mmCIF file of C-alpha atoms in Angstrom:
data_model
loop_
_atom_site.group_PDB
_atom_site.id
_atom_site.type_symbol
_atom_site.label_atom_id
_atom_site.label_comp_id
_atom_site.label_asym_id
_atom_site.label_seq_id
_atom_site.Cartn_x
_atom_site.Cartn_y
_atom_site.Cartn_z
ATOM 1 C CA MET A 29 -3.909 11.417 20.782
ATOM 2 C CA LYS A 30 -1.377 8.808 21.849
ATOM 3 C CA ALA A 31 2.404 8.895 22.099
ATOM 4 C CA ILE A 32 5.472 6.435 22.782
ATOM 5 C CA ILE A 33 8.186 7.264 24.837
ATOM 6 C CA ILE A 34 11.245 5.201 24.010
ATOM 7 C CA THR A 35 13.913 4.856 26.849
ATOM 8 C CA GLY A 36 16.433 2.535 28.383
ATOM 9 C CA LYS A 37 18.328 2.233 31.568
ATOM 10 C CA TYR A 38 20.262 5.429 32.725
ATOM 11 C CA ALA A 39 17.929 7.679 31.004
ATOM 12 C CA GLN A 40 17.663 11.077 32.534
ATOM 13 C CA ASP A 41 14.582 10.185 34.963
ATOM 14 C CA ILE A 42 13.413 13.658 34.502
ATOM 15 C CA GLU A 43 13.195 13.703 30.909
ATOM 16 C CA VAL A 44 11.112 10.777 30.786
ATOM 17 C CA PHE A 45 8.665 11.696 33.800
ATOM 18 C CA TYR A 46 7.881 15.457 32.601
ATOM 19 C CA PRO A 47 6.540 14.572 29.551
ATOM 20 C CA LEU A 48 4.965 11.580 30.574
ATOM 21 C CA TYR A 49 2.937 13.463 32.904
ATOM 22 C CA ARG A 50 2.425 16.637 30.680
ATOM 23 C CA MET A 51 0.881 14.194 28.265
ATOM 24 C CA GLN A 52 -1.124 12.429 30.408
ATOM 25 C CA GLU A 53 -2.388 15.935 31.591
ATOM 26 C CA GLU A 54 -3.703 16.825 28.367
ATOM 27 C CA GLY A 55 -5.704 13.842 27.956
ATOM 28 C CA TRP A 56 -3.434 11.538 25.891
ATOM 29 C CA LYS A 57 -2.416 7.852 26.052
ATOM 30 C CA VAL A 58 1.080 7.332 26.550
ATOM 31 C CA GLU A 59 2.694 4.021 26.447
ATOM 32 C CA ILE A 60 6.713 3.632 27.226
ATOM 33 C CA ALA A 61 8.863 1.057 25.436
ATOM 34 C CA THR A 62 12.705 -0.237 26.380
ATOM 35 C CA PRO A 63 14.398 -2.228 23.963
ATOM 36 C CA ASP A 64 13.489 -5.705 26.202
ATOM 37 C CA GLY A 65 10.440 -4.710 27.493
ATOM 38 C CA ALA A 66 11.594 -4.719 30.898
ATOM 39 C CA ASP A 67 11.246 -1.701 33.390
ATOM 40 C CA CYS A 68 14.563 -0.045 34.233
ATOM 41 C CA LEU A 69 16.024 2.430 36.384
ATOM 42 C CA GLY A 70 16.971 6.193 35.613
ATOM 43 C CA VAL A 71 20.295 7.666 35.834
ATOM 44 C CA TYR A 72 18.960 9.010 39.479
ATOM 45 C CA GLY A 73 17.180 5.848 40.542
ATOM 46 C CA MET A 74 13.556 6.069 39.609
ATOM 47 C CA ARG A 75 12.172 3.212 38.235
ATOM 48 C CA ILE A 76 10.909 3.657 34.580
ATOM 49 C CA LYS A 77 7.862 1.225 33.829
ATOM 50 C CA ALA A 78 8.044 -0.124 30.220
ATOM 51 C CA ASP A 79 4.777 -1.231 28.466
ATOM 52 C CA TYR A 80 6.342 -3.425 26.049
ATOM 53 C CA SER A 81 9.589 -3.770 24.225
ATOM 54 C CA ILE A 82 10.614 -1.409 20.779
ATOM 55 C CA PRO A 83 7.439 -1.947 18.511
ATOM 56 C CA ASP A 84 7.616 -3.009 15.016
ATOM 57 C CA PRO A 85 7.154 -0.484 12.087
ATOM 58 C CA VAL A 86 3.600 -1.807 11.599
ATOM 59 C CA ILE A 87 2.025 -0.392 14.340
ATOM 60 C CA PHE A 88 2.841 3.194 13.442
ATOM 61 C CA ASP A 89 -1.075 3.957 13.388
ATOM 62 C CA ARG A 90 -1.379 3.732 17.035
ATOM 63 C CA PHE A 91 0.941 6.978 17.746
ATOM 64 C CA GLU A 92 1.175 10.572 16.689
ATOM 65 C CA LEU A 93 4.120 11.345 18.689
ATOM 66 C CA LEU A 94 7.356 9.694 19.579
ATOM 67 C CA VAL A 95 9.367 11.249 22.344
ATOM 68 C CA LEU A 96 13.225 10.342 22.924
ATOM 69 C CA PRO A 97 14.428 11.688 26.407
ATOM 70 C CA GLY A 98 18.024 12.101 27.055
ATOM 71 C CA GLY A 99 20.837 10.651 29.056
ATOM 72 C CA ALA A 100 24.003 9.969 27.792
ATOM 73 C CA ARG A 101 24.972 6.734 29.111
ATOM 74 C CA ALA A 102 21.255 5.393 27.944
ATOM 75 C CA MET A 103 22.152 6.723 24.599
ATOM 76 C CA GLU A 104 25.276 4.876 24.063
ATOM 77 C CA TYR A 105 23.264 1.671 24.665
ATOM 78 C CA LEU A 106 20.304 2.604 22.680
ATOM 79 C CA ARG A 107 21.818 3.867 19.360
ATOM 80 C CA GLN A 108 23.428 0.470 18.860
ATOM 81 C CA ASP A 109 20.117 -1.379 18.698
ATOM 82 C CA THR A 110 19.284 -1.449 14.731
ATOM 83 C CA LYS A 111 15.633 -2.003 15.357
ATOM 84 C CA LEU A 112 15.070 1.112 17.185
ATOM 85 C CA LEU A 113 17.083 3.326 14.958
ATOM 86 C CA LYS A 114 14.767 1.646 11.806
ATOM 87 C CA PHE A 115 11.834 2.544 14.173
ATOM 88 C CA ILE A 116 12.704 6.180 14.672
ATOM 89 C CA HIS A 117 13.513 6.496 10.806
ATOM 90 C CA SER A 118 10.316 4.883 9.610
ATOM 91 C CA PHE A 119 8.085 6.655 12.346
ATOM 92 C CA HIS A 120 9.224 9.818 10.519
ATOM 93 C CA GLU A 121 9.126 8.800 7.165
ATOM 94 C CA VAL A 122 5.223 7.896 7.556
ATOM 95 C CA GLY A 123 4.477 11.473 8.918
ATOM 96 C CA GLY A 124 4.958 10.913 13.041
ATOM 97 C CA VAL A 125 6.254 13.820 15.276
ATOM 98 C CA ILE A 126 9.329 13.577 17.037
ATOM 99 C CA GLY A 127 10.448 15.283 20.114
ATOM 100 C CA SER A 128 14.284 14.667 21.274
ATOM 101 C CA ILE A 129 15.704 16.254 24.420
ATOM 102 C CA CYS A 130 19.318 16.778 25.406
ATOM 103 C CA HIS A 131 21.160 13.341 24.464
ATOM 104 C CA GLY A 132 18.277 11.666 22.817
ATOM 105 C CA THR A 133 19.574 13.530 19.622
ATOM 106 C CA GLN A 134 22.181 10.823 19.182
ATOM 107 C CA LEU A 135 19.067 8.561 18.358
ATOM 108 C CA LEU A 136 18.111 11.078 15.475
ATOM 109 C CA ILE A 137 21.727 11.163 14.275
ATOM 110 C CA SER A 138 22.167 7.253 14.032
ATOM 111 C CA ALA A 139 18.642 7.064 12.731
ATOM 112 C CA LYS A 140 19.982 9.355 10.020
ATOM 113 C CA LEU A 141 17.583 12.128 10.504
ATOM 114 C CA VAL A 142 19.871 15.022 11.068
ATOM 115 C CA GLN A 143 21.456 15.993 7.648
ATOM 116 C CA GLY A 144 20.084 19.400 6.307
ATOM 117 C CA ARG A 145 18.257 20.093 9.526
ATOM 118 C CA PHE A 146 18.200 22.626 12.164
ATOM 119 C CA ILE A 147 18.616 20.311 15.258
ATOM 120 C CA THR A 148 19.723 20.942 18.808
ATOM 121 C CA GLY A 149 20.863 18.578 21.844
ATOM 122 C CA TYR A 150 23.098 18.535 24.573
ATOM 123 C CA TYR A 151 25.909 21.437 24.173
ATOM 124 C CA SER A 152 28.452 18.273 24.146
ATOM 125 C CA ILE A 153 27.035 16.781 21.022
ATOM 126 C CA ARG A 154 26.998 19.582 19.037
ATOM 127 C CA ASP A 155 29.819 18.400 16.635
ATOM 128 C CA ASP A 156 28.182 15.182 16.522
ATOM 129 C CA ILE A 157 25.026 17.049 14.659
ATOM 130 C CA VAL A 158 27.099 19.163 12.655
ATOM 131 C CA ASN A 159 29.351 16.080 11.608
ATOM 132 C CA ALA A 160 25.903 14.377 10.747
ATOM 133 C CA GLY A 161 24.968 17.257 8.320
ATOM 134 C CA GLY A 162 22.654 19.416 10.615
ATOM 135 C CA PHE A 163 22.632 22.929 11.722
ATOM 136 C CA TYR A 164 23.042 23.444 15.426
ATOM 137 C CA PRO A 165 21.507 26.965 16.402
ATOM 138 C CA ALA A 166 23.383 29.598 18.021
ATOM 139 C CA GLY A 167 22.348 30.727 21.356
ATOM 140 C CA ASP A 168 20.452 28.908 24.048
ATOM 141 C CA ALA A 169 16.610 28.809 22.759
ATOM 142 C CA PRO A 170 14.543 26.650 24.640
ATOM 143 C CA PHE A 171 13.687 24.577 21.870
ATOM 144 C CA THR A 172 14.250 24.219 17.967
ATOM 145 C CA THR A 173 11.891 22.785 15.398
ATOM 146 C CA ASP A 174 12.022 21.463 12.139
ATOM 147 C CA GLU A 175 9.017 20.441 10.431
ATOM 148 C CA ARG A 176 8.042 17.545 12.813
ATOM 149 C CA ILE A 177 11.188 17.362 14.618
ATOM 150 C CA ILE A 178 11.454 19.666 18.124
ATOM 151 C CA THR A 179 14.847 19.187 19.797
ATOM 152 C CA SER A 180 16.047 20.606 23.079
ATOM 153 C CA SER A 181 19.512 21.073 24.311
ATOM 154 C CA HIS A 182 18.391 20.659 28.588
ATOM 155 C CA TYR A 183 16.133 19.696 30.673
ATOM 156 C CA LYS A 184 16.137 23.463 31.956
ATOM 157 C CA HIS A 185 13.748 23.940 29.071
ATOM 158 C CA LEU A 186 11.213 20.901 29.379
ATOM 159 C CA GLY A 187 8.289 23.449 29.914
ATOM 160 C CA PRO A 188 8.870 25.110 26.428
ATOM 161 C CA TRP A 189 9.808 22.242 24.711
ATOM 162 C CA MET A 190 6.709 20.250 25.750
ATOM 163 C CA HIS A 191 4.443 22.940 24.728
ATOM 164 C CA GLU A 192 5.904 23.308 21.267
ATOM 165 C CA VAL A 193 5.952 19.335 20.879
ATOM 166 C CA ILE A 194 2.094 19.211 21.728
ATOM 167 C CA ALA A 195 1.533 21.923 19.471
ATOM 168 C CA VAL A 196 3.219 20.762 16.599
ATOM 169 C CA THR A 197 1.584 17.565 17.174
ATOM 170 C CA ARG A 198 -1.589 18.644 17.552
ATOM 171 C CA PHE A 199 -1.147 20.493 14.082
ATOM 172 C CA HIS A 200 0.106 17.717 12.016
ATOM 173 C CA ALA A 201 -2.724 15.064 13.762
ATOM 174 C CA LYS A 202 -5.420 17.598 12.395
ATOM 175 C CA SER A 203 -3.366 17.419 8.650
ATOM 176 C CA LEU A 204 -3.170 13.588 8.431
ATOM 177 C CA PRO A 205 -5.572 11.715 6.038
#
């Protein structure tokens, strides 16, 4: 299995590294992309090593999973990148699985993937999800799954969220032609 994590400066460090190491434990190949392909620092100062810049949509067959970690400051920059938003939207359209946590959901909103879906994200963006046409679940479940999009509100749910992300990705990878 192959996954790509898309992130940028001021991302929530733990929301990058926990999925990275968890998927590596499963034997997956995981790559990290940033808008300019440069390494960056997370919000707590951890160095995030980038493998390359945001890829063109032509490489979708390289990945089964796209992970969008959060970090409020990071998302304010990343959601302005039209190439990134096109990549996210197109990745979903061709059948890829997306795991998004915390403020990463802002990228789903800007990529126009929220309308009509059950989506969660950090509590402060509930209105943004609803205003984009999504349904924000009541309570504080560790994750919400709507077809091939698995979202979580907070890094306190990283374990159960990643368990679901991995399970959904495996299921959909088996059903691909």
